[in-house]
Amino acid sequence: MGLNIEENKKIVEEVLEAYPKKAKKDREKHFQINTEEAQSCGTCALKSNIKSRPGVMTPRGCSFAGSKGVVWGPIKDMVHISHGPIGCGQYSWGTRRNYANGTLGIDNFTAMQITSDFQETDIVFGGDKKLEVIIREITEMFPLAKGISVQSECPVGLIGDDIEAVSKKMAKELDMPIVPVRCEGFRGVSQSLGHHIANDAIRDFVLGKAELAETGPYDVNIIGDYNIGGDAWASRILLEEMGLRVIAQWSGDGTLNELEIAHKAKLNLIHCHRSMNYMVDHMEKAYDIPWMEYNFFGPSKTYESLRAIAARFDATIQENCEKMIAKHKPAMDAIINKYKPRLENKKVLLMIGGLRSRHTIGAYEDLGMDIVASGYEFAHKDDYERTFPMMKEGTIIMDDPTAYELEELAQKLNVDLVGSGVKEKYVYHKMGVPFRQMHSWDYSGPYHGFDGFKIFAKDMDMTVNSPVWNLIRKKEKAQKEGAGV
Amino acid sequence: MSRDRLEIPDYNSLFSEERYVQQRANKKQFEAPCSEQDTAEALAYSKSAEYMQKNFDRKAVVINPHKACQPLGSVMAALGFEKTLPFVHGSQGCNSYFRSHLSRHFKEPTPAVSSSMTEDAAVFGGMNNLIDGLENSIALYKPEMIALCTTCMAEVIGDDLSSFIGNARIKGAITEDFPVAFCNTPSFVGSHITGYDSMLKGILSYLYERSGVQANPGSGEEAGEKLNVMLGFEPYTGNFAEIRKILEAFDTKYTLLGDHSGNYDSPATGEYEYYYGGTKLADVPLAANALGTLSLQKYTLKKTQDFISGTWNQQLTALSTPLGITGTDKLLDAVSELTGLPVPASLMEERGRVVDALTDSHPYLHGKRVALVGDPDLLIGLIGFCLEIGMEPVHIVCSNGDVDFNEVKFKDEAEALLASSPYGSEAALYIGNDLWHMRSLLINDPVDLAIGSSHLKFAAKDAGVPLVRVGFPILDRHHMHRYPIIGYQGTLNLLSLLVNTVLDELDRNNSGFNYDLVR
């Protein structure tokens, strides 16, 4: 089913009417309707990875959120200091569900909030001395911590603290990796620069620092999976069943050692290209490790990806792959047979971080659902180049859409499901539009792999088809009924 | 539906399956994990008295603190006013965090914008961002007032809100008469409660001063300005309903100064409207003519209280969160004194009913040792409630308790309160400490119940203590905030939470011989 290109163009124009002239001109650059031409040229007109307009309720976060919240935070055997005032650490505490085995506060620090809690005096006199003390105290409090990262918040950069020097000194004194990460929130235009900065720090301080006792022909890394609700586990189980050996998992449920030995892999498998492409590029150049993207959302994409991965290996792996697909297919078909009739032709609007707005499309399509509009918080040109060909003609593709735009679009497109974040979620509950929080799988999951798809399908069905939405009585209707009494 | 039932395990059961257990074991060869023995020893060590000593000796690192930063409170304060858009001047990431955090607690939208300052603004200042931001947000979200606060970024570079707003008017980005209230909320000073206070004072003083009204306490009684009531940084929408019920029982006229309950308890009607309820802007200057003001969070609302008693010259009664029978009695006495109205019989009857409930439940609560975590005013209320039913507060942690009001320190008041009852004799108060300290306390000196926010759940779990969720934030349970915990009705709710948690524990620990059905 194609979508109406002209109609959707008009809808976007109408939505943007609300802006003042300057902001309207800017926002127009962030919308494009998918056409045959757009599919081949990628991003003919669409602008991305530039500053958000002030005052518009952007869904975006900051560099700190990208580094501490996404990339570094899930590394479980290191302590990550939220270095600066109290808030940033507090709000990023345990909110992304990076599942990790281990004992919290002993050898697993993923759900801890460790901060320097800057006071006015730290701003005036600098926080370097305090940082030294903090680092020593961390080794006292958490003797099994394998390393420490210093995630700097806005004031640290503004007052010019030398966290690099402190980290270097303390790394020597304590004989452990201490990694300064310059991820102050004001850097860049979104979380995205934070991912890049975080990756650079992994490259400079961690990668290649340890050896793997025995390497093998089937050694691979899972890159860019943060193990939300156990996603990486549901992915890993398939790679291992196929006969591959996953030597490192980045960074969900990951350890320092896994980051250090990852350069020994034969192939890098990257799920979230947006947040970790910097690393696979670097490892390709530095260690000659090839990389490929894969997509484990929905059975179609999972079969496709498994086969593409197997194709990189020998006949044994390829046979295993086919056997495995044959084994899991009946269960996947049963899920589709059950849920597709309930979800077919339902219209979906997606606005997620920097990858899932395209990566999850296959899973929705497996269930017969149509994506009518899709957008990212913080994607770059290359993300859109991958997005356009995946979408139907006429789909509205949008970059950094504001709360206002999303609300208007959801109504004008009369969608059956919105997938976005917690800031958006409750707005749609008021509107009576079924909604899934797609950053943390609405506290469900996993969604990756075959195990994950079962949960995904069940979740989408219960969301779209909940009888609760029918209980919402529109205001006008309520008034009319009231008047009739 | 049941005919095509497929087994779809949740994450707990899925990852307990043997294949995932094996995966977990296999992954260890790459993790370079600590040995099981090391881990077990470290765990045991973390529970030792020696570790506790070290834990309390640390000077710099803060681990699992129980406080948030100023602008979060400021956003909440702004949402307490009619058609007011919170505007955070600084980095947009902060604003995203405030919106997410508040939405995770209330399960409601949090409309707020920021000036999206980036590196260039850090160098040149954020004036242009602010001016553009004001123009855009007013066009899109059509507020009737903007409530502007700062992040630590804007504070460090020293942006001057007052002159920036002035320039925005000169440039025509906002009209001369469009109200923009503002305050400074550096995140490296105080906590979320400080930010709430700064913004509430910012809004009240701004609306009052621009109105030209001259405060004339008591003169507004006929016009409906009799009593002003402030709830403060209030994580319970149910508490607003409860205070309204109480004031209406008194049949007094009143103005709530700051009422975000509408925004955080709005109906699902098929459309989203951005602004729900809130104190009417026009009511603020008139509140200067009220007989008096009642504050229900005296440590939180320091600056606002000073402003009201100083500028409006009215009588001000400041209490802490009115929990429990005694706390509610104080509330009613204060309303009675400020308004000259007698305490209504209906409330006395309600009091009697709740006291009756207390007599039913006290055997299960008497002598129960409890740990408490929260903001200062909430803790005063909780301590009072515990003492009056014979529960014994043992460990009390207040990460942001370094506050005073009228030269009385929170610590001194809390300690005096504890000293006033034999049930308080075991208690120790930890000001400025965090939940990692609390973990040591819970493990080394066990209690029966922990009372605090969701953030306390890990320490409570490590110590094997059941947690009763009270305060902010409650991220992992639904609808707790919809039920009041203040007033007599709130006391009953809190009592039910506590006693039924104790009874659940009794059943959970059933030894196989005690099949108690009746309690």
Short mmCIF file of N, CA and C in Angstrom, two decimals, chain A residues 8-105:
data_model
loop_
_atom_site.label_atom_id
_atom_site.label_comp_id
_atom_site.label_asym_id
_atom_site.label_seq_id
_atom_site.Cartn_x
_atom_site.Cartn_y
_atom_site.Cartn_z
N ASN A 8 0.22 13.94 2.15
CA ASN A 8 1.13 14.03 3.29
C ASN A 8 1.99 15.29 3.26
N LYS A 9 2.35 15.72 2.07
CA LYS A 9 3.07 16.99 1.94
C LYS A 9 2.23 18.12 2.52
N LYS A 10 0.96 18.08 2.16
CA LYS A 10 0.04 19.13 2.63
C LYS A 10 -0.10 19.08 4.16
N ILE A 11 -0.18 17.88 4.67
CA ILE A 11 -0.31 17.73 6.13
C ILE A 11 0.89 18.35 6.84
N VAL A 12 2.08 18.06 6.33
CA VAL A 12 3.29 18.61 6.95
C VAL A 12 3.27 20.14 6.88
N GLU A 13 2.90 20.66 5.71
CA GLU A 13 2.84 22.12 5.55
C GLU A 13 1.89 22.73 6.58
N GLU A 14 0.76 22.10 6.73
CA GLU A 14 -0.24 22.61 7.69
C GLU A 14 0.32 22.64 9.10
N VAL A 15 1.00 21.55 9.45
CA VAL A 15 1.54 21.46 10.81
C VAL A 15 2.54 22.58 11.06
N LEU A 16 3.37 22.85 10.06
CA LEU A 16 4.45 23.82 10.27
C LEU A 16 3.96 25.27 10.26
N GLU A 17 2.71 25.46 9.86
CA GLU A 17 2.14 26.82 9.85
C GLU A 17 2.23 27.50 11.20
N ALA A 18 2.22 26.72 12.26
CA ALA A 18 2.14 27.31 13.60
C ALA A 18 3.41 28.06 14.01
N TYR A 19 4.51 27.79 13.33
CA TYR A 19 5.79 28.37 13.77
C TYR A 19 5.96 29.81 13.34
N PRO A 20 6.72 30.58 14.10
CA PRO A 20 7.18 31.88 13.59
C PRO A 20 8.06 31.64 12.35
N LYS A 21 8.21 32.67 11.55
CA LYS A 21 8.86 32.56 10.24
C LYS A 21 10.21 31.83 10.27
N LYS A 22 11.08 32.32 11.16
CA LYS A 22 12.44 31.79 11.19
C LYS A 22 12.45 30.30 11.57
N ALA A 23 11.67 29.96 12.59
CA ALA A 23 11.62 28.57 13.04
C ALA A 23 10.97 27.68 11.98
N LYS A 24 9.98 28.23 11.30
CA LYS A 24 9.28 27.47 10.26
C LYS A 24 10.25 27.10 9.14
N LYS A 25 11.04 28.09 8.74
CA LYS A 25 12.02 27.89 7.68
C LYS A 25 12.99 26.77 8.08
N ASP A 26 13.36 26.78 9.33
CA ASP A 26 14.28 25.74 9.81
C ASP A 26 13.60 24.38 9.86
N ARG A 27 12.42 24.34 10.42
CA ARG A 27 11.74 23.06 10.58
C ARG A 27 11.38 22.40 9.24
N GLU A 28 11.13 23.24 8.23
CA GLU A 28 10.80 22.68 6.91
C GLU A 28 11.92 21.79 6.37
N LYS A 29 13.14 22.14 6.75
CA LYS A 29 14.30 21.37 6.25
C LYS A 29 14.38 19.98 6.88
N HIS A 30 13.62 19.77 7.95
CA HIS A 30 13.72 18.52 8.68
C HIS A 30 12.61 17.53 8.32
N PHE A 31 11.84 17.88 7.30
CA PHE A 31 10.77 16.97 6.87
C PHE A 31 10.95 16.61 5.41
N GLN A 32 10.66 15.36 5.10
CA GLN A 32 10.66 14.98 3.69
C GLN A 32 9.66 13.84 3.52
N ILE A 33 8.98 13.88 2.39
CA ILE A 33 8.05 12.78 2.08
C ILE A 33 8.83 11.80 1.22
N ASN A 34 8.72 10.54 1.55
CA ASN A 34 9.50 9.55 0.82
C ASN A 34 8.96 9.39 -0.61
N THR A 35 9.86 9.49 -1.57
CA THR A 35 9.50 9.30 -2.98
C THR A 35 10.54 8.37 -3.60
N GLU A 36 10.28 7.99 -4.80
CA GLU A 36 11.23 7.13 -5.51
C GLU A 36 12.60 7.82 -5.56
N GLU A 37 12.54 9.12 -5.85
CA GLU A 37 13.76 9.90 -5.96
C GLU A 37 14.49 9.92 -4.61
N ALA A 38 13.73 10.15 -3.53
CA ALA A 38 14.34 10.24 -2.21
C ALA A 38 14.98 8.90 -1.82
N GLN A 39 14.34 7.83 -2.25
CA GLN A 39 14.88 6.51 -1.91
C GLN A 39 16.24 6.28 -2.54
N SER A 40 16.43 6.84 -3.74
CA SER A 40 17.72 6.62 -4.40
C SER A 40 18.76 7.66 -3.96
N CYS A 41 18.32 8.87 -3.68
CA CYS A 41 19.34 9.87 -3.34
C CYS A 41 19.53 10.00 -1.84
N GLY A 42 18.76 9.25 -1.06
CA GLY A 42 18.97 9.28 0.38
C GLY A 42 18.34 10.50 1.01
N THR A 43 19.12 11.50 1.21
CA THR A 43 18.58 12.66 1.90
C THR A 43 18.66 13.88 0.99
N CYS A 44 17.79 13.92 0.02
CA CYS A 44 17.84 15.01 -0.93
C CYS A 44 17.69 16.35 -0.23
N ALA A 45 16.72 16.44 0.64
CA ALA A 45 16.44 17.74 1.23
C ALA A 45 16.57 17.70 2.75
N LEU A 46 16.46 16.55 3.32
CA LEU A 46 16.32 16.46 4.77
C LEU A 46 17.60 16.85 5.51
N LYS A 47 17.46 17.77 6.45
CA LYS A 47 18.61 18.18 7.25
C LYS A 47 18.57 17.45 8.60
N SER A 48 19.76 17.06 9.06
CA SER A 48 19.80 16.37 10.35
C SER A 48 21.07 16.75 11.10
N ASN A 49 21.11 16.35 12.35
CA ASN A 49 22.28 16.58 13.20
C ASN A 49 22.69 18.05 13.24
N ILE A 50 21.68 18.92 13.26
CA ILE A 50 21.96 20.33 13.51
C ILE A 50 21.13 20.78 14.70
N LYS A 51 21.43 21.96 15.18
CA LYS A 51 20.84 22.42 16.43
C LYS A 51 19.31 22.43 16.43
N SER A 52 18.75 22.11 17.57
CA SER A 52 17.30 22.22 17.73
C SER A 52 16.96 23.70 17.89
N ARG A 53 15.75 24.05 17.50
CA ARG A 53 15.29 25.41 17.75
C ARG A 53 15.07 25.61 19.24
N PRO A 54 15.47 26.74 19.79
CA PRO A 54 15.13 27.01 21.20
C PRO A 54 13.62 27.12 21.37
N GLY A 55 13.14 26.68 22.51
CA GLY A 55 11.73 26.90 22.86
C GLY A 55 10.73 25.96 22.23
N VAL A 56 11.17 24.86 21.59
CA VAL A 56 10.21 24.05 20.85
C VAL A 56 9.85 22.69 21.47
N MET A 57 10.36 22.33 22.61
CA MET A 57 10.11 21.02 23.20
C MET A 57 10.68 19.92 22.32
N THR A 58 11.97 19.98 22.13
CA THR A 58 12.65 18.93 21.38
C THR A 58 12.70 17.66 22.24
N PRO A 59 12.63 16.49 21.60
CA PRO A 59 12.74 15.26 22.38
C PRO A 59 14.19 14.96 22.77
N ARG A 60 15.14 15.74 22.25
CA ARG A 60 16.53 15.38 22.39
C ARG A 60 17.08 15.57 23.80
N GLY A 61 18.11 14.80 24.10
CA GLY A 61 18.87 14.97 25.32
C GLY A 61 20.22 15.59 24.99
N CYS A 62 21.25 15.18 25.73
CA CYS A 62 22.54 15.84 25.59
C CYS A 62 23.68 14.81 25.51
N SER A 63 24.88 15.32 25.34
CA SER A 63 26.07 14.47 25.25
C SER A 63 26.25 13.57 26.46
N PHE A 64 26.02 14.13 27.64
CA PHE A 64 26.16 13.34 28.86
C PHE A 64 25.22 12.13 28.79
N ALA A 65 23.99 12.37 28.36
CA ALA A 65 23.02 11.27 28.24
C ALA A 65 23.53 10.22 27.26
N GLY A 66 24.18 10.68 26.19
CA GLY A 66 24.69 9.75 25.19
C GLY A 66 25.87 8.94 25.69
N SER A 67 26.74 9.59 26.48
CA SER A 67 27.92 8.88 26.94
C SER A 67 27.63 8.04 28.19
N LYS A 68 27.19 8.70 29.24
CA LYS A 68 26.96 7.98 30.49
C LYS A 68 25.70 7.13 30.40
N GLY A 69 24.65 7.72 29.86
CA GLY A 69 23.37 7.01 29.84
C GLY A 69 23.34 5.86 28.87
N VAL A 70 24.05 5.99 27.75
CA VAL A 70 23.95 4.96 26.72
C VAL A 70 25.19 4.07 26.67
N VAL A 71 26.34 4.68 26.40
CA VAL A 71 27.51 3.86 26.06
C VAL A 71 28.25 3.33 27.29
N TRP A 72 28.65 4.21 28.19
CA TRP A 72 29.49 3.78 29.32
C TRP A 72 28.70 3.15 30.46
N GLY A 73 27.55 3.73 30.75
CA GLY A 73 26.77 3.28 31.91
C GLY A 73 26.57 1.78 32.01
N PRO A 74 26.28 1.08 30.89
CA PRO A 74 26.02 -0.37 30.96
C PRO A 74 27.25 -1.24 31.20
N ILE A 75 28.47 -0.67 31.09
CA ILE A 75 29.66 -1.49 31.34
C ILE A 75 29.70 -1.79 32.83
N LYS A 76 29.50 -3.05 33.15
CA LYS A 76 29.02 -3.36 34.50
C LYS A 76 30.09 -3.42 35.57
N ASP A 77 31.35 -3.72 35.21
CA ASP A 77 32.33 -3.88 36.29
C ASP A 77 33.18 -2.63 36.48
N MET A 78 32.78 -1.55 35.84
CA MET A 78 33.44 -0.27 36.08
C MET A 78 32.47 0.65 36.82
N VAL A 79 33.06 1.58 37.58
CA VAL A 79 32.25 2.59 38.26
C VAL A 79 32.28 3.85 37.39
N HIS A 80 31.11 4.39 37.11
CA HIS A 80 31.01 5.57 36.26
C HIS A 80 30.61 6.78 37.10
N ILE A 81 31.51 7.72 37.22
CA ILE A 81 31.23 8.89 38.06
C ILE A 81 30.46 9.92 37.24
N SER A 82 29.31 10.34 37.74
CA SER A 82 28.64 11.51 37.15
C SER A 82 29.31 12.71 37.80
N HIS A 83 30.24 13.30 37.06
CA HIS A 83 31.12 14.31 37.66
C HIS A 83 30.58 15.71 37.42
N GLY A 84 30.08 16.30 38.49
CA GLY A 84 29.47 17.62 38.40
C GLY A 84 28.31 17.69 39.40
N PRO A 85 27.36 18.58 39.17
CA PRO A 85 26.22 18.70 40.09
C PRO A 85 25.34 17.44 40.12
N ILE A 86 24.43 17.42 41.05
CA ILE A 86 23.71 16.22 41.43
C ILE A 86 22.75 15.69 40.36
N GLY A 87 22.17 16.60 39.55
CA GLY A 87 21.01 16.21 38.76
C GLY A 87 21.26 15.16 37.69
N CYS A 88 22.28 15.38 36.85
CA CYS A 88 22.48 14.53 35.67
C CYS A 88 22.59 13.05 36.04
N GLY A 89 23.36 12.78 37.08
CA GLY A 89 23.50 11.40 37.53
C GLY A 89 22.18 10.85 38.03
N GLN A 90 21.46 11.69 38.75
CA GLN A 90 20.20 11.25 39.35
C GLN A 90 19.18 10.86 38.28
N TYR A 91 19.08 11.67 37.25
CA TYR A 91 18.04 11.43 36.24
C TYR A 91 18.42 10.29 35.29
N SER A 92 19.72 9.98 35.21
CA SER A 92 20.13 8.89 34.32
C SER A 92 20.32 7.60 35.10
N TRP A 93 19.86 7.59 36.33
CA TRP A 93 20.06 6.47 37.24
C TRP A 93 19.00 5.39 37.00
N GLY A 94 19.46 4.28 36.44
CA GLY A 94 18.57 3.13 36.31
C GLY A 94 17.41 3.32 35.37
N THR A 95 17.48 4.29 34.49
CA THR A 95 16.31 4.55 33.66
C THR A 95 16.37 3.85 32.30
N ARG A 96 17.48 3.18 32.00
CA ARG A 96 17.56 2.56 30.68
C ARG A 96 17.58 1.03 30.71
N ARG A 97 17.42 0.44 31.83
CA ARG A 97 17.21 -1.01 31.94
C ARG A 97 18.28 -1.83 31.24
N ASN A 98 19.55 -1.50 31.47
CA ASN A 98 20.63 -2.29 30.88
C ASN A 98 20.87 -3.50 31.76
N TYR A 99 20.22 -4.60 31.40
CA TYR A 99 20.32 -5.79 32.25
C TYR A 99 21.76 -6.30 32.30
N ALA A 100 22.19 -6.72 33.48
CA ALA A 100 23.56 -7.20 33.64
C ALA A 100 23.62 -8.17 34.80
N ASN A 101 24.27 -9.30 34.55
CA ASN A 101 24.43 -10.27 35.63
C ASN A 101 25.51 -9.80 36.59
N GLY A 102 25.33 -10.15 37.86
CA GLY A 102 26.30 -9.74 38.87
C GLY A 102 25.57 -9.20 40.08
N THR A 103 26.35 -8.87 41.11
CA THR A 103 25.76 -8.39 42.35
C THR A 103 25.90 -6.88 42.42
N LEU A 104 24.77 -6.21 42.51
CA LEU A 104 24.76 -4.75 42.48
C LEU A 104 25.59 -4.17 43.62
N GLY A 105 26.49 -3.28 43.25
CA GLY A 105 27.32 -2.61 44.26
C GLY A 105 28.53 -3.41 44.68
#
